[in-house]
Short mmCIF file of C-alpha atoms in Angstrom, two decimals:
data_model
loop_
_atom_site.label_atom_id
_atom_site.label_comp_id
_atom_site.label_asym_id
_atom_site.label_seq_id
_atom_site.Cartn_x
_atom_site.Cartn_y
_atom_site.Cartn_z
CA UNK E 246 -76.66 136.74 71.19
CA UNK E 247 -74.77 139.84 72.51
CA UNK E 248 -71.02 139.88 73.01
CA UNK E 249 -69.48 142.31 75.29
CA UNK E 250 -68.46 141.11 78.67
CA UNK E 251 -69.09 142.89 81.85
CA UNK E 252 -66.06 145.46 82.28
CA UNK E 253 -67.07 148.95 82.96
CA UNK E 254 -68.14 150.67 79.69
CA UNK E 255 -65.34 152.28 77.84
CA UNK E 256 -67.20 155.65 78.02
CA UNK E 257 -66.55 155.49 81.81
CA UNK E 258 -62.74 155.21 81.44
CA UNK E 259 -60.18 158.03 81.12
CA UNK E 260 -59.25 158.57 77.54
CA UNK E 261 -61.75 156.23 76.28
CA UNK E 262 -61.67 157.48 72.79
CA UNK E 263 -58.06 156.22 72.50
CA UNK E 264 -58.72 152.77 74.63
CA UNK E 265 -57.93 149.51 72.98
CA UNK E 266 -59.77 146.28 74.07
CA UNK E 267 -56.31 144.73 75.10
CA UNK E 268 -52.92 146.29 74.97
CA UNK E 269 -49.50 145.16 75.74
CA UNK E 270 -46.83 147.78 76.43
CA UNK E 271 -43.13 146.90 76.30
CA UNK E 272 -43.96 143.48 77.56
CA UNK E 273 -41.63 140.61 78.33
CA UNK E 274 -42.43 137.05 79.54
CA UNK E 275 -40.96 133.59 80.19
CA UNK E 276 -41.38 130.71 82.32
CA UNK E 277 -39.74 129.97 85.69
CA UNK E 278 -36.04 129.00 85.49
CA UNK E 279 -35.82 130.15 81.86
CA UNK E 280 -35.01 133.14 79.71
CA UNK E 281 -37.54 135.36 78.29
CA UNK E 282 -39.57 133.80 75.60
CA UNK E 283 -40.31 137.45 74.22
CA UNK E 284 -39.36 140.86 75.09
CA UNK E 285 -40.09 144.44 74.31
CA UNK E 286 -43.54 143.56 72.72
CA UNK E 287 -46.03 146.31 71.91
CA UNK E 288 -49.44 144.96 70.70
CA UNK E 289 -52.94 146.34 70.69
CA UNK E 290 -56.33 144.78 69.92
CA UNK E 291 -58.92 147.02 68.77
CA UNK E 292 -62.76 146.54 68.33
CA UNK E 293 -63.49 144.47 65.19
CA UNK E 294 -59.94 143.22 64.82
CA UNK E 295 -59.26 139.89 63.29
CA UNK E 296 -55.46 139.35 63.76
CA UNK E 297 -53.39 136.41 62.70
CA UNK E 298 -50.34 135.65 64.73
CA UNK E 299 -47.70 133.83 62.73
CA UNK E 300 -44.06 132.87 63.08
CA UNK E 301 -41.83 129.72 63.39
CA UNK E 302 -42.07 127.18 66.25
CA UNK E 303 -40.63 128.65 69.45
CA UNK E 304 -41.14 132.34 68.27
CA UNK E 305 -43.34 132.88 71.24
CA UNK E 306 -46.96 132.82 69.76
CA UNK E 307 -48.49 130.61 72.60
CA UNK E 308 -46.73 132.31 75.16
CA UNK E 309 -48.08 135.72 74.01
CA UNK E 310 -51.50 134.40 73.89
CA UNK E 311 -51.20 133.06 77.49
CA UNK E 312 -50.01 136.43 78.68
CA UNK E 313 -52.91 138.36 76.89
CA UNK E 314 -55.34 136.11 78.47
CA UNK E 315 -53.78 136.80 81.92
CA UNK E 316 -52.83 133.09 82.43
CA UNK E 317 -49.05 133.96 82.38
CA UNK E 318 -47.78 137.00 84.28
CA UNK E 319 -45.41 139.44 82.63
CA UNK E 320 -41.92 139.87 83.86
CA UNK E 321 -41.81 143.56 82.60
CA UNK E 322 -44.26 145.77 80.98
CA UNK E 323 -48.03 146.32 81.24
CA UNK E 324 -51.24 144.38 80.28
CA UNK E 325 -54.39 146.48 80.00
CA UNK E 326 -58.03 145.58 79.22
CA UNK E 327 -60.03 148.54 77.87
CA UNK E 328 -57.45 150.88 79.38
CA UNK E 329 -57.39 149.22 82.83
CA UNK E 330 -54.43 147.38 84.33
CA UNK E 331 -55.10 143.68 84.30
CA UNK E 332 -53.90 143.56 88.01
CA UNK E 333 -56.94 145.83 89.05
CA UNK E 334 -59.55 143.12 87.72
CA UNK E 335 -60.96 140.01 89.10
CA UNK E 336 -60.34 136.91 87.22
CA UNK E 337 -64.09 136.57 86.91
CA UNK E 338 -64.31 139.98 85.27
CA UNK E 339 -61.61 138.97 82.81
CA UNK E 340 -63.30 135.71 81.99
CA UNK E 341 -66.58 137.70 81.12
CA UNK E 342 -64.65 139.84 78.77
CA UNK E 343 -62.22 137.59 77.25
CA UNK E 344 -62.64 133.90 75.75
CA UNK E 345 -59.74 131.52 75.04
CA UNK E 346 -59.73 128.56 72.77
CA UNK E 347 -56.60 126.45 73.67
CA UNK E 348 -54.44 124.62 71.25
CA UNK E 349 -55.36 121.10 72.74
CA UNK E 350 -58.77 121.12 74.35
CA UNK E 351 -58.82 117.49 75.78
CA UNK E 352 -62.13 116.23 76.93
CA UNK E 353 -61.77 113.03 78.98
CA UNK E 354 -65.33 112.50 80.35
CA UNK E 355 -68.27 111.91 78.21
CA UNK E 356 -70.11 115.23 78.59
CA UNK E 357 -72.87 116.00 76.10
CA UNK E 358 -72.17 118.82 73.71
CA UNK E 359 -74.61 120.95 75.53
CA UNK E 360 -73.09 120.22 78.99
CA UNK E 361 -69.52 121.19 77.86
CA UNK E 362 -70.76 124.50 76.30
CA UNK E 363 -72.92 125.27 79.28
CA UNK E 364 -69.50 125.29 81.20
CA UNK E 365 -68.76 128.49 79.41
CA UNK E 366 -71.34 130.25 81.52
CA UNK E 367 -69.27 129.72 84.70
CA UNK E 368 -67.76 133.12 85.06
CA UNK E 369 -71.31 134.52 85.06
CA UNK E 370 -72.84 132.36 87.79
CA UNK E 371 -73.62 133.50 91.24
CA UNK E 372 -72.23 131.16 94.09
CA UNK E 373 -74.25 128.30 94.82
CA UNK E 374 -76.66 128.90 92.03
CA UNK E 375 -76.99 126.82 88.70
CA UNK E 376 -77.82 128.04 85.17
CA UNK E 377 -80.88 130.19 84.83
CA UNK E 378 -83.26 130.11 81.85
CA UNK E 379 -81.43 133.07 80.54
CA UNK E 380 -78.15 131.23 80.72
CA UNK E 381 -79.55 128.15 78.91
CA UNK E 382 -80.90 130.36 76.05
CA UNK E 383 -77.36 131.87 75.70
CA UNK E 384 -75.91 128.30 75.57
CA UNK E 385 -78.42 127.19 72.82
CA UNK E 386 -77.45 130.59 71.02
CA UNK E 387 -73.66 129.66 71.20
CA UNK E 388 -74.56 126.15 69.98
CA UNK E 389 -76.24 127.59 66.89
CA UNK E 390 -73.65 130.16 66.13
CA UNK E 391 -70.92 127.43 65.98
CA UNK E 392 -73.26 125.16 64.03
CA UNK E 393 -73.15 122.38 66.67
CA UNK E 394 -76.87 122.57 67.72
CA UNK E 395 -77.76 119.46 65.79
CA UNK E 396 -75.85 117.28 67.96
CA UNK E 397 -76.14 119.14 71.23
CA UNK E 398 -77.26 115.93 73.11
CA UNK E 399 -74.51 113.70 71.78
CA UNK E 400 -71.33 112.95 73.76
CA UNK E 401 -68.31 115.11 73.00
CA UNK E 402 -66.30 111.87 72.70
CA UNK E 403 -68.28 110.82 69.60
CA UNK E 404 -67.51 113.77 67.47
CA UNK E 405 -65.02 114.23 64.75
CA UNK E 406 -62.02 116.53 65.21
CA UNK E 407 -63.52 119.34 63.45
CA UNK E 408 -66.90 119.03 65.28
CA UNK E 409 -65.22 119.06 68.57
CA UNK E 410 -63.28 122.02 67.76
CA UNK E 411 -66.41 123.94 66.94
CA UNK E 412 -67.83 122.85 70.36
CA UNK E 413 -64.78 124.23 72.17
CA UNK E 414 -65.42 127.41 70.23
CA UNK E 415 -69.15 127.42 71.31
CA UNK E 416 -67.98 126.92 74.88
CA UNK E 417 -65.87 130.15 74.55
CA UNK E 418 -68.89 131.92 72.91
CA UNK E 419 -71.16 131.05 75.80
CA UNK E 420 -68.91 133.28 77.98
CA UNK E 421 -70.39 136.13 75.78
CA UNK E 422 -66.79 137.74 75.52
CA UNK E 423 -65.87 140.85 73.67
CA UNK E 424 -62.62 139.33 72.54
CA UNK E 425 -61.59 135.68 71.57
CA UNK E 426 -58.11 134.40 71.72
CA UNK E 427 -57.29 131.25 69.88
CA UNK E 428 -54.02 129.21 69.81
CA UNK E 429 -53.94 127.25 66.46
CA UNK E 430 -57.67 126.41 66.33
CA UNK E 431 -57.08 124.28 63.20
CA UNK E 432 -54.25 122.25 64.49
CA UNK E 433 -54.45 118.62 63.45
CA UNK E 434 -57.58 119.23 61.30
CA UNK E 435 -57.77 118.10 57.68
CA UNK E 436 -58.16 120.95 55.08
CA UNK E 437 -62.06 120.86 54.96
CA UNK E 438 -62.19 121.19 58.71
CA UNK E 439 -59.68 124.02 58.53
CA UNK E 440 -61.64 125.94 56.16
CA UNK E 441 -64.91 125.13 58.14
CA UNK E 442 -63.33 126.57 61.45
CA UNK E 443 -61.92 129.69 59.72
CA UNK E 444 -65.26 130.29 57.80
CA UNK E 445 -67.03 130.31 61.37
CA UNK E 446 -64.37 132.72 62.79
CA UNK E 447 -64.76 135.09 59.91
CA UNK E 448 -68.55 135.06 60.31
CA UNK E 449 -68.23 135.69 64.04
CA UNK E 450 -65.93 138.65 63.31
CA UNK E 451 -67.89 140.02 60.49
CA UNK E 452 -71.46 139.50 61.56
CA UNK E 453 -71.21 139.07 65.32
CA UNK E 454 -68.60 141.86 65.94
CA UNK E 455 -66.15 139.61 67.87
CA UNK E 456 -62.58 140.78 67.98
CA UNK E 457 -60.22 137.80 67.36
CA UNK E 458 -56.50 137.07 67.67
CA UNK E 459 -55.46 133.84 66.33
CA UNK E 460 -52.05 132.09 66.20
CA UNK E 461 -51.59 129.90 63.23
CA UNK E 462 -49.07 128.08 60.99
CA UNK E 463 -51.11 128.16 57.71
CA UNK E 464 -49.80 131.28 56.05
CA UNK E 465 -52.35 130.90 53.31
CA UNK E 466 -55.37 130.87 55.73
CA UNK E 467 -53.82 133.97 57.52
CA UNK E 468 -53.68 135.77 54.26
CA UNK E 469 -57.22 134.78 53.24
CA UNK E 470 -59.11 135.50 56.51
CA UNK E 471 -57.11 138.05 58.65
CA UNK E 472 -57.48 141.67 58.48
CA UNK E 473 -54.09 142.24 60.30
CA UNK E 474 -51.06 139.89 60.72
CA UNK E 475 -48.56 139.98 63.35
CA UNK E 476 -45.26 138.34 62.58
CA UNK E 477 -43.10 136.92 65.59
CA UNK E 478 -39.39 135.88 65.33
CA UNK E 479 -36.46 135.73 67.66
CA UNK E 480 -38.68 136.57 70.78
CA UNK E 481 -40.06 139.85 69.34
CA UNK E 482 -42.63 141.13 66.81
CA UNK E 483 -40.64 141.74 63.60
CA UNK E 484 -43.61 142.98 61.42
CA UNK E 485 -47.32 143.77 61.55
CA UNK E 486 -49.83 145.25 58.92
CA UNK E 487 -52.42 144.13 56.43
CA UNK E 488 -51.78 140.80 54.78
CA UNK E 489 -50.49 142.57 51.67
CA UNK E 490 -48.15 144.59 53.67
CA UNK E 491 -46.70 141.56 55.54
CA UNK E 492 -47.11 138.46 53.37
CA UNK E 493 -43.84 139.22 51.47
CA UNK E 494 -41.44 136.63 50.03
CA UNK E 495 -38.35 138.30 51.27
CA UNK E 496 -39.73 138.73 54.89
CA UNK E 497 -41.11 135.39 55.29
CA UNK E 498 -37.88 133.74 53.77
CA UNK E 499 -35.78 135.52 56.46
CA UNK E 500 -38.34 134.72 59.34
CA UNK E 501 -38.88 130.98 58.36
CA UNK E 502 -35.20 130.34 57.29
CA UNK E 503 -36.19 129.07 53.88
CA UNK E 504 -37.02 130.09 50.30
CA UNK E 505 -40.77 131.43 50.34
CA UNK E 506 -42.44 132.67 47.21
CA UNK E 507 -45.57 134.70 47.40
CA UNK E 508 -47.85 134.59 44.25
CA UNK E 509 -51.21 136.48 43.36
CA UNK E 510 -54.19 134.75 41.93
CA UNK E 511 -56.29 136.40 39.22
CA UNK E 512 -58.66 137.63 41.93
CA UNK E 513 -55.89 139.35 43.81
CA UNK E 514 -55.67 136.51 46.50
CA UNK E 515 -52.12 136.01 48.00
CA UNK E 516 -50.65 132.59 47.77
CA UNK E 517 -47.72 131.36 49.95
CA UNK E 518 -45.45 128.86 48.31
CA UNK E 519 -42.59 127.32 50.07
CA UNK E 520 -39.83 126.34 47.62
CA UNK E 521 -38.33 122.95 48.44
CA UNK E 522 -34.93 121.56 47.73
CA UNK E 523 -36.42 119.43 45.19
CA UNK E 524 -38.07 122.36 43.39
CA UNK E 525 -34.72 124.21 43.37
CA UNK E 526 -32.99 121.25 41.93
CA UNK E 527 -35.49 120.83 39.23
CA UNK E 528 -35.19 124.37 38.31
CA UNK E 529 -31.49 124.18 38.03
CA UNK E 530 -31.85 121.19 35.60
CA UNK E 531 -34.14 122.96 33.33
#
């Protein structure tokens, strides 16, 4: 299965050696009638990135993803896809280049898994034409990549939360995007399904070359899987870098407004431990 979208090849663009897949420059955004949710944001996604977007509730993570996807217009600044202003591109072109996995993907009707995943081919279809044999091969490849091929003919409504989330990821993969944006993909999942989803994302990034940006609340998952971490707070990006550069107790304590301790395992992995009031009181007693 080949990922890459159909935007003009980077080699045809001005300054292609420096072009990022997606870039925000001095960006500000908000919702009608309200203040800016974030402002002055500069962010670049490059080929092969696996970026974790962390920060407290209300810091602007979901809004930032909506802007990167082109679903929410910027108030100020620029959004570029492979060096080209987003305003110059058709929504169809962007949808072939960029896949989105929303935070809550509600499915009301009893579609089969294969039918739902096939909806990801919509940006590639010509008017008044259905899926071709090549489209169905791509759908089957997406089902296999997301490890949901075994229940392709079952109703989506019969699946567990973890299975359904993998189906939603498969639908995005059927777009054959170059970039995948995910808004809290492990939200509401138990721990084994959380790891299952992030193992899949890690494999898509490492083996299939997909560029990923994923908002998330679990700091340990961010430290474990992401190559780069962006921290949002107070409507801005307050830190970014490799996990070992960003996952620091002092920084996280300030961002989240509580005492957070960062430990290292014997293998060198980071482990984030929030220090509760109970733990502090026990420490004082001892």
